């Protein structure tokens, strides 16, 4: 099994606690979605990807299945590939099947559970592939700079692969910052391949984040259980209701946990009061048009060169190059 490297190892729990306290102290309470993926959250996310309503994974896989060879033909041999937020690692397998002499593959995850999933999936499929797993936070610019410097990535030709519409979890300002990090990681002659979810019928979107089997609700509420387990809070998830809302103005799905009653939650000696109906905003998933995405990329000095879509125009894989 490949050795996992942990970037900036210390202070992980302190960071989690600080982020949670900061989020719950806001007028609109919020929690960062990067903490969804403990072992239970990772397993629930895998179930979400199989749900009838959750078209996202199925659609992106269909695009990969149809176009991976064409995509690989646009990429050079001897690439190093970095996949921030690699999840289960299933998607990169489609590209790896068509790429020649891949030098190394760096799955880069905040969740050790997800990193282990991806290793377990990819190692047997590609026994010759040099896999260098990294545990870290791709939103952390200092961490990305450290990685880029230590691995001398800026002087190489790399592919940064970012599927799953994970970019959509971030505000436009943060998405630009993340893409600037990718610009750094891919090197001056490199490539960035990003999966984005496209604007579509509102009900399709709402259902995708609020399925009938309530798996997404369990995934959302698991964040409260994780905060209880790891930070000693006393949330009662039974007293919160999962909601998916579409924010038309910002073109995004929002996930919330709405308090069913007036209640108080204790965390680290602090009390957080909830009025009945008050929510914690837990995730955003921005939906793009290709024009809007192209403009966003340009602000990160990346040029949109190619796109591949499914027939319904639900999802797009976008190949970008440094400007
Ligand atoms: C929506 S899932 C997508 C997984 C996979 N890329 C896919 O397409 O199926 C998001 C993944 O990104 C990881 N992730 C979220 N925020 C992260 C961060 N700030 N740094 C590193 N990984 C992160 C999560 O642990 C999770 O595995």
JSON list of N, CA and C and ligand atoms in Angstrom, two decimals, residues 33-37 45-46 49 54 57 60 83-91 108-111 114-115 136-140 162-166 169-170 283, ligand 1:
[
{"chain": "A", "resi": 33, "resn": "UNK", "atom": "N", "xyz": [-18.52, 22.56, 4.47]},
{"chain": "A", "resi": 33, "resn": "UNK", "atom": "CA", "xyz": [-18.89, 21.25, 3.93]},
{"chain": "A", "resi": 33, "resn": "UNK", "atom": "C", "xyz": [-17.69, 20.29, 3.85]},
{"chain": "A", "resi": 34, "resn": "UNK", "atom": "N", "xyz": [-16.47, 20.82, 3.98]},
{"chain": "A", "resi": 34, "resn": "UNK", "atom": "CA", "xyz": [-15.32, 19.91, 3.88]},
{"chain": "A", "resi": 34, "resn": "UNK", "atom": "C", "xyz": [-15.28, 18.92, 5.05]},
{"chain": "A", "resi": 35, "resn": "UNK", "atom": "N", "xyz": [-16.09, 19.16, 6.10]},
{"chain": "A", "resi": 35, "resn": "UNK", "atom": "CA", "xyz": [-16.09, 18.24, 7.24]},
{"chain": "A", "resi": 35, "resn": "UNK", "atom": "C", "xyz": [-17.15, 17.14, 7.14]},
{"chain": "A", "resi": 36, "resn": "UNK", "atom": "N", "xyz": [-17.84, 17.06, 6.01]},
{"chain": "A", "resi": 36, "resn": "UNK", "atom": "CA", "xyz": [-18.86, 16.01, 5.84]},
{"chain": "A", "resi": 36, "resn": "UNK", "atom": "C", "xyz": [-18.28, 14.59, 5.87]},
{"chain": "A", "resi": 37, "resn": "UNK", "atom": "N", "xyz": [-17.00, 14.47, 5.46]},
{"chain": "A", "resi": 37, "resn": "UNK", "atom": "CA", "xyz": [-16.51, 13.14, 5.06]},
{"chain": "A", "resi": 37, "resn": "UNK", "atom": "C", "xyz": [-15.70, 12.42, 6.13]},
{"chain": "A", "resi": 45, "resn": "UNK", "atom": "N", "xyz": [-21.91, 9.30, 1.31]},
{"chain": "A", "resi": 45, "resn": "UNK", "atom": "CA", "xyz": [-21.72, 9.96, 0.02]},
{"chain": "A", "resi": 45, "resn": "UNK", "atom": "C", "xyz": [-21.69, 8.93, -1.12]},
{"chain": "A", "resi": 46, "resn": "UNK", "atom": "N", "xyz": [-21.03, 7.80, -0.85]},
{"chain": "A", "resi": 46, "resn": "UNK", "atom": "CA", "xyz": [-21.00, 6.75, -1.89]},
{"chain": "A", "resi": 46, "resn": "UNK", "atom": "C", "xyz": [-22.42, 6.27, -2.20]},
{"chain": "A", "resi": 49, "resn": "UNK", "atom": "N", "xyz": [-24.24, 8.76, -4.48]},
{"chain": "A", "resi": 49, "resn": "UNK", "atom": "CA", "xyz": [-23.85, 8.71, -5.90]},
{"chain": "A", "resi": 49, "resn": "UNK", "atom": "C", "xyz": [-24.66, 7.66, -6.68]},
{"chain": "A", "resi": 54, "resn": "UNK", "atom": "N", "xyz": [-29.94, 11.55, -7.82]},
{"chain": "A", "resi": 54, "resn": "UNK", "atom": "CA", "xyz": [-28.63, 12.20, -7.89]},
{"chain": "A", "resi": 54, "resn": "UNK", "atom": "C", "xyz": [-27.99, 11.89, -9.25]},
{"chain": "A", "resi": 57, "resn": "UNK", "atom": "N", "xyz": [-23.28, 12.11, -10.48]},
{"chain": "A", "resi": 57, "resn": "UNK", "atom": "CA", "xyz": [-22.21, 11.12, -10.68]},
{"chain": "A", "resi": 57, "resn": "UNK", "atom": "C", "xyz": [-22.46, 10.29, -11.93]},
{"chain": "A", "resi": 60, "resn": "UNK", "atom": "N", "xyz": [-21.74, 12.33, -15.08]},
{"chain": "A", "resi": 60, "resn": "UNK", "atom": "CA", "xyz": [-20.30, 12.57, -15.32]},
{"chain": "A", "resi": 60, "resn": "UNK", "atom": "C", "xyz": [-19.61, 11.28, -15.76]},
{"chain": "A", "resi": 83, "resn": "UNK", "atom": "N", "xyz": [-5.16, 14.90, -8.16]},
{"chain": "A", "resi": 83, "resn": "UNK", "atom": "CA", "xyz": [-6.63, 14.95, -8.07]},
{"chain": "A", "resi": 83, "resn": "UNK", "atom": "C", "xyz": [-7.05, 15.44, -6.69]},
{"chain": "A", "resi": 84, "resn": "UNK", "atom": "N", "xyz": [-7.32, 16.76, -6.58]},
{"chain": "A", "resi": 84, "resn": "UNK", "atom": "CA", "xyz": [-7.80, 17.28, -5.29]},
{"chain": "A", "resi": 84, "resn": "UNK", "atom": "C", "xyz": [-9.23, 16.77, -5.04]},
{"chain": "A", "resi": 85, "resn": "UNK", "atom": "N", "xyz": [-9.51, 16.36, -3.80]},
{"chain": "A", "resi": 85, "resn": "UNK", "atom": "CA", "xyz": [-10.85, 15.86, -3.47]},
{"chain": "A", "resi": 85, "resn": "UNK", "atom": "C", "xyz": [-11.20, 14.64, -4.29]},
{"chain": "A", "resi": 86, "resn": "UNK", "atom": "N", "xyz": [-10.27, 13.68, -4.35]},
{"chain": "A", "resi": 86, "resn": "UNK", "atom": "CA", "xyz": [-10.41, 12.54, -5.28]},
{"chain": "A", "resi": 86, "resn": "UNK", "atom": "C", "xyz": [-11.58, 11.62, -4.93]},
{"chain": "A", "resi": 87, "resn": "UNK", "atom": "N", "xyz": [-12.08, 11.69, -3.68]},
{"chain": "A", "resi": 87, "resn": "UNK", "atom": "CA", "xyz": [-13.18, 10.79, -3.30]},
{"chain": "A", "resi": 87, "resn": "UNK", "atom": "C", "xyz": [-12.75, 9.35, -3.48]},
{"chain": "A", "resi": 88, "resn": "UNK", "atom": "N", "xyz": [-13.64, 8.56, -4.06]},
{"chain": "A", "resi": 88, "resn": "UNK", "atom": "CA", "xyz": [-13.40, 7.12, -4.17]},
{"chain": "A", "resi": 88, "resn": "UNK", "atom": "C", "xyz": [-12.39, 6.76, -5.26]},
{"chain": "A", "resi": 89, "resn": "UNK", "atom": "N", "xyz": [-12.00, 7.75, -6.07]},
{"chain": "A", "resi": 89, "resn": "UNK", "atom": "CA", "xyz": [-10.98, 7.49, -7.10]},
{"chain": "A", "resi": 89, "resn": "UNK", "atom": "C", "xyz": [-11.52, 6.77, -8.33]},
{"chain": "A", "resi": 90, "resn": "UNK", "atom": "N", "xyz": [-12.86, 6.64, -8.41]},
{"chain": "A", "resi": 90, "resn": "UNK", "atom": "CA", "xyz": [-13.41, 5.87, -9.54]},
{"chain": "A", "resi": 90, "resn": "UNK", "atom": "C", "xyz": [-13.28, 6.59, -10.87]},
{"chain": "A", "resi": 91, "resn": "UNK", "atom": "N", "xyz": [-13.36, 7.94, -10.83]},
{"chain": "A", "resi": 91, "resn": "UNK", "atom": "CA", "xyz": [-13.41, 8.67, -12.11]},
{"chain": "A", "resi": 91, "resn": "UNK", "atom": "C", "xyz": [-12.07, 8.69, -12.82]},
{"chain": "A", "resi": 108, "resn": "UNK", "atom": "N", "xyz": [-5.40, 13.75, -3.53]},
{"chain": "A", "resi": 108, "resn": "UNK", "atom": "CA", "xyz": [-5.17, 14.80, -2.52]},
{"chain": "A", "resi": 108, "resn": "UNK", "atom": "C", "xyz": [-6.49, 15.03, -1.79]},
{"chain": "A", "resi": 109, "resn": "UNK", "atom": "N", "xyz": [-6.59, 14.52, -0.58]},
{"chain": "A", "resi": 109, "resn": "UNK", "atom": "CA", "xyz": [-7.88, 14.48, 0.15]},
{"chain": "A", "resi": 109, "resn": "UNK", "atom": "C", "xyz": [-7.77, 15.05, 1.54]},
{"chain": "A", "resi": 110, "resn": "UNK", "atom": "N", "xyz": [-8.88, 15.56, 2.01]},
{"chain": "A", "resi": 110, "resn": "UNK", "atom": "CA", "xyz": [-8.97, 16.00, 3.41]},
{"chain": "A", "resi": 110, "resn": "UNK", "atom": "C", "xyz": [-9.44, 14.84, 4.29]},
{"chain": "A", "resi": 111, "resn": "UNK", "atom": "N", "xyz": [-10.06, 13.84, 3.63]},
{"chain": "A", "resi": 111, "resn": "UNK", "atom": "CA", "xyz": [-10.65, 12.73, 4.37]},
{"chain": "A", "resi": 111, "resn": "UNK", "atom": "C", "xyz": [-9.79, 11.48, 4.20]},
{"chain": "A", "resi": 114, "resn": "UNK", "atom": "N", "xyz": [-11.75, 8.67, 2.56]},
{"chain": "A", "resi": 114, "resn": "UNK", "atom": "CA", "xyz": [-11.87, 8.76, 1.10]},
{"chain": "A", "resi": 114, "resn": "UNK", "atom": "C", "xyz": [-10.54, 8.39, 0.43]},
{"chain": "A", "resi": 115, "resn": "UNK", "atom": "N", "xyz": [-9.44, 8.82, 1.04]},
{"chain": "A", "resi": 115, "resn": "UNK", "atom": "CA", "xyz": [-8.13, 8.52, 0.47]},
{"chain": "A", "resi": 115, "resn": "UNK", "atom": "C", "xyz": [-7.92, 7.00, 0.45]},
{"chain": "A", "resi": 136, "resn": "UNK", "atom": "N", "xyz": [-4.58, 16.45, 3.00]},
{"chain": "A", "resi": 136, "resn": "UNK", "atom": "CA", "xyz": [-4.46, 17.89, 3.18]},
{"chain": "A", "resi": 136, "resn": "UNK", "atom": "C", "xyz": [-5.68, 18.60, 2.64]},
{"chain": "A", "resi": 137, "resn": "UNK", "atom": "N", "xyz": [-5.62, 19.93, 2.66]},
{"chain": "A", "resi": 137, "resn": "UNK", "atom": "CA", "xyz": [-6.78, 20.76, 2.33]},
{"chain": "A", "resi": 137, "resn": "UNK", "atom": "C", "xyz": [-6.45, 21.59, 1.08]},
{"chain": "A", "resi": 138, "resn": "UNK", "atom": "N", "xyz": [-7.15, 21.32, -0.01]},
{"chain": "A", "resi": 138, "resn": "UNK", "atom": "CA", "xyz": [-6.80, 22.03, -1.25]},
{"chain": "A", "resi": 138, "resn": "UNK", "atom": "C", "xyz": [-7.26, 23.50, -1.24]},
{"chain": "A", "resi": 139, "resn": "UNK", "atom": "N", "xyz": [-8.09, 23.87, -0.25]},
{"chain": "A", "resi": 139, "resn": "UNK", "atom": "CA", "xyz": [-8.51, 25.28, -0.19]},
{"chain": "A", "resi": 139, "resn": "UNK", "atom": "C", "xyz": [-7.47, 26.13, 0.55]},
{"chain": "A", "resi": 140, "resn": "UNK", "atom": "N", "xyz": [-6.49, 25.45, 1.10]},
{"chain": "A", "resi": 140, "resn": "UNK", "atom": "CA", "xyz": [-5.49, 26.10, 1.92]},
{"chain": "A", "resi": 140, "resn": "UNK", "atom": "C", "xyz": [-4.32, 26.49, 1.02]},
{"chain": "A", "resi": 162, "resn": "UNK", "atom": "N", "xyz": [-10.24, 17.61, -11.43]},
{"chain": "A", "resi": 162, "resn": "UNK", "atom": "CA", "xyz": [-11.14, 18.03, -10.34]},
{"chain": "A", "resi": 162, "resn": "UNK", "atom": "C", "xyz": [-12.60, 17.75, -10.75]},
{"chain": "A", "resi": 163, "resn": "UNK", "atom": "N", "xyz": [-12.99, 16.48, -10.68]},
{"chain": "A", "resi": 163, "resn": "UNK", "atom": "CA", "xyz": [-14.35, 16.13, -11.13]},
{"chain": "A", "resi": 163, "resn": "UNK", "atom": "C", "xyz": [-15.37, 16.33, -10.01]},
{"chain": "A", "resi": 164, "resn": "UNK", "atom": "N", "xyz": [-16.60, 15.86, -10.24]},
{"chain": "A", "resi": 164, "resn": "UNK", "atom": "CA", "xyz": [-17.61, 15.77, -9.18]},
{"chain": "A", "resi": 164, "resn": "UNK", "atom": "C", "xyz": [-18.31, 17.07, -8.87]},
{"chain": "A", "resi": 165, "resn": "UNK", "atom": "N", "xyz": [-18.01, 18.12, -9.65]},
{"chain": "A", "resi": 165, "resn": "UNK", "atom": "CA", "xyz": [-18.62, 19.42, -9.39]},
{"chain": "A", "resi": 165, "resn": "UNK", "atom": "C", "xyz": [-18.28, 19.95, -8.00]},
{"chain": "A", "resi": 166, "resn": "UNK", "atom": "N", "xyz": [-17.13, 19.49, -7.47]},
{"chain": "A", "resi": 166, "resn": "UNK", "atom": "CA", "xyz": [-16.73, 19.96, -6.13]},
{"chain": "A", "resi": 166, "resn": "UNK", "atom": "C", "xyz": [-16.48, 21.47, -6.15]},
{"chain": "A", "resi": 169, "resn": "UNK", "atom": "N", "xyz": [-19.05, 23.82, -4.76]},
{"chain": "A", "resi": 169, "resn": "UNK", "atom": "CA", "xyz": [-19.26, 24.00, -3.32]},
{"chain": "A", "resi": 169, "resn": "UNK", "atom": "C", "xyz": [-18.75, 25.35, -2.82]},
{"chain": "A", "resi": 170, "resn": "UNK", "atom": "N", "xyz": [-18.05, 26.08, -3.69]},
{"chain": "A", "resi": 170, "resn": "UNK", "atom": "CA", "xyz": [-17.40, 27.31, -3.23]},
{"chain": "A", "resi": 170, "resn": "UNK", "atom": "C", "xyz": [-18.01, 28.55, -3.87]},
{"chain": "A", "resi": 283, "resn": "UNK", "atom": "N", "xyz": [-24.13, 23.47, 3.05]},
{"chain": "A", "resi": 283, "resn": "UNK", "atom": "CA", "xyz": [-23.44, 23.27, 1.76]},
{"chain": "A", "resi": 283, "resn": "UNK", "atom": "C", "xyz": [-24.06, 24.13, 0.67]},
{"chain": "B", "resi": 1, "resn": "LIG", "atom": "C1", "xyz": [-18.40, 15.85, -3.76]},
{"chain": "B", "resi": 1, "resn": "LIG", "atom": "S1", "xyz": [-17.12, 14.76, -3.26]},
{"chain": "B", "resi": 1, "resn": "LIG", "atom": "C2", "xyz": [-16.47, 14.37, -4.86]},
{"chain": "B", "resi": 1, "resn": "LIG", "atom": "C3", "xyz": [-15.61, 13.15, -4.86]},
{"chain": "B", "resi": 1, "resn": "LIG", "atom": "C4", "xyz": [-15.00, 12.77, -6.21]},
{"chain": "B", "resi": 1, "resn": "LIG", "atom": "N1", "xyz": [-14.10, 13.80, -6.71]},
{"chain": "B", "resi": 1, "resn": "LIG", "atom": "C5", "xyz": [-16.08, 12.52, -7.22]},
{"chain": "B", "resi": 1, "resn": "LIG", "atom": "O1", "xyz": [-16.10, 13.21, -8.22]},
{"chain": "B", "resi": 1, "resn": "LIG", "atom": "O2", "xyz": [-16.88, 11.60, -7.02]},
{"chain": "B", "resi": 1, "resn": "LIG", "atom": "C6", "xyz": [-15.94, 15.89, -2.62]},
{"chain": "B", "resi": 1, "resn": "LIG", "atom": "C7", "xyz": [-14.64, 15.25, -2.15]},
{"chain": "B", "resi": 1, "resn": "LIG", "atom": "O3", "xyz": [-13.69, 16.29, -1.89]},
{"chain": "B", "resi": 1, "resn": "LIG", "atom": "C8", "xyz": [-13.09, 16.10, -0.62]},
{"chain": "B", "resi": 1, "resn": "LIG", "atom": "N2", "xyz": [-12.83, 17.44, -0.09]},
{"chain": "B", "resi": 1, "resn": "LIG", "atom": "C9", "xyz": [-13.76, 18.38, 0.22]},
{"chain": "B", "resi": 1, "resn": "LIG", "atom": "N3", "xyz": [-13.16, 19.51, 0.62]},
{"chain": "B", "resi": 1, "resn": "LIG", "atom": "C10", "xyz": [-11.82, 19.27, 0.56]},
{"chain": "B", "resi": 1, "resn": "LIG", "atom": "C11", "xyz": [-10.69, 20.06, 0.85]},
{"chain": "B", "resi": 1, "resn": "LIG", "atom": "N4", "xyz": [-10.85, 21.31, 1.26]},
{"chain": "B", "resi": 1, "resn": "LIG", "atom": "N5", "xyz": [-9.46, 19.53, 0.67]},
{"chain": "B", "resi": 1, "resn": "LIG", "atom": "C12", "xyz": [-9.31, 18.23, 0.23]},
{"chain": "B", "resi": 1, "resn": "LIG", "atom": "N6", "xyz": [-10.36, 17.43, -0.06]},
{"chain": "B", "resi": 1, "resn": "LIG", "atom": "C13", "xyz": [-11.60, 17.94, 0.11]},
{"chain": "B", "resi": 1, "resn": "LIG", "atom": "C14", "xyz": [-14.11, 15.34, 0.20]},
{"chain": "B", "resi": 1, "resn": "LIG", "atom": "O4", "xyz": [-13.52, 14.62, 1.27]},
{"chain": "B", "resi": 1, "resn": "LIG", "atom": "C15", "xyz": [-14.76, 14.45, -0.85]},
{"chain": "B", "resi": 1, "resn": "LIG", "atom": "O5", "xyz": [-14.11, 13.23, -1.00]}
]
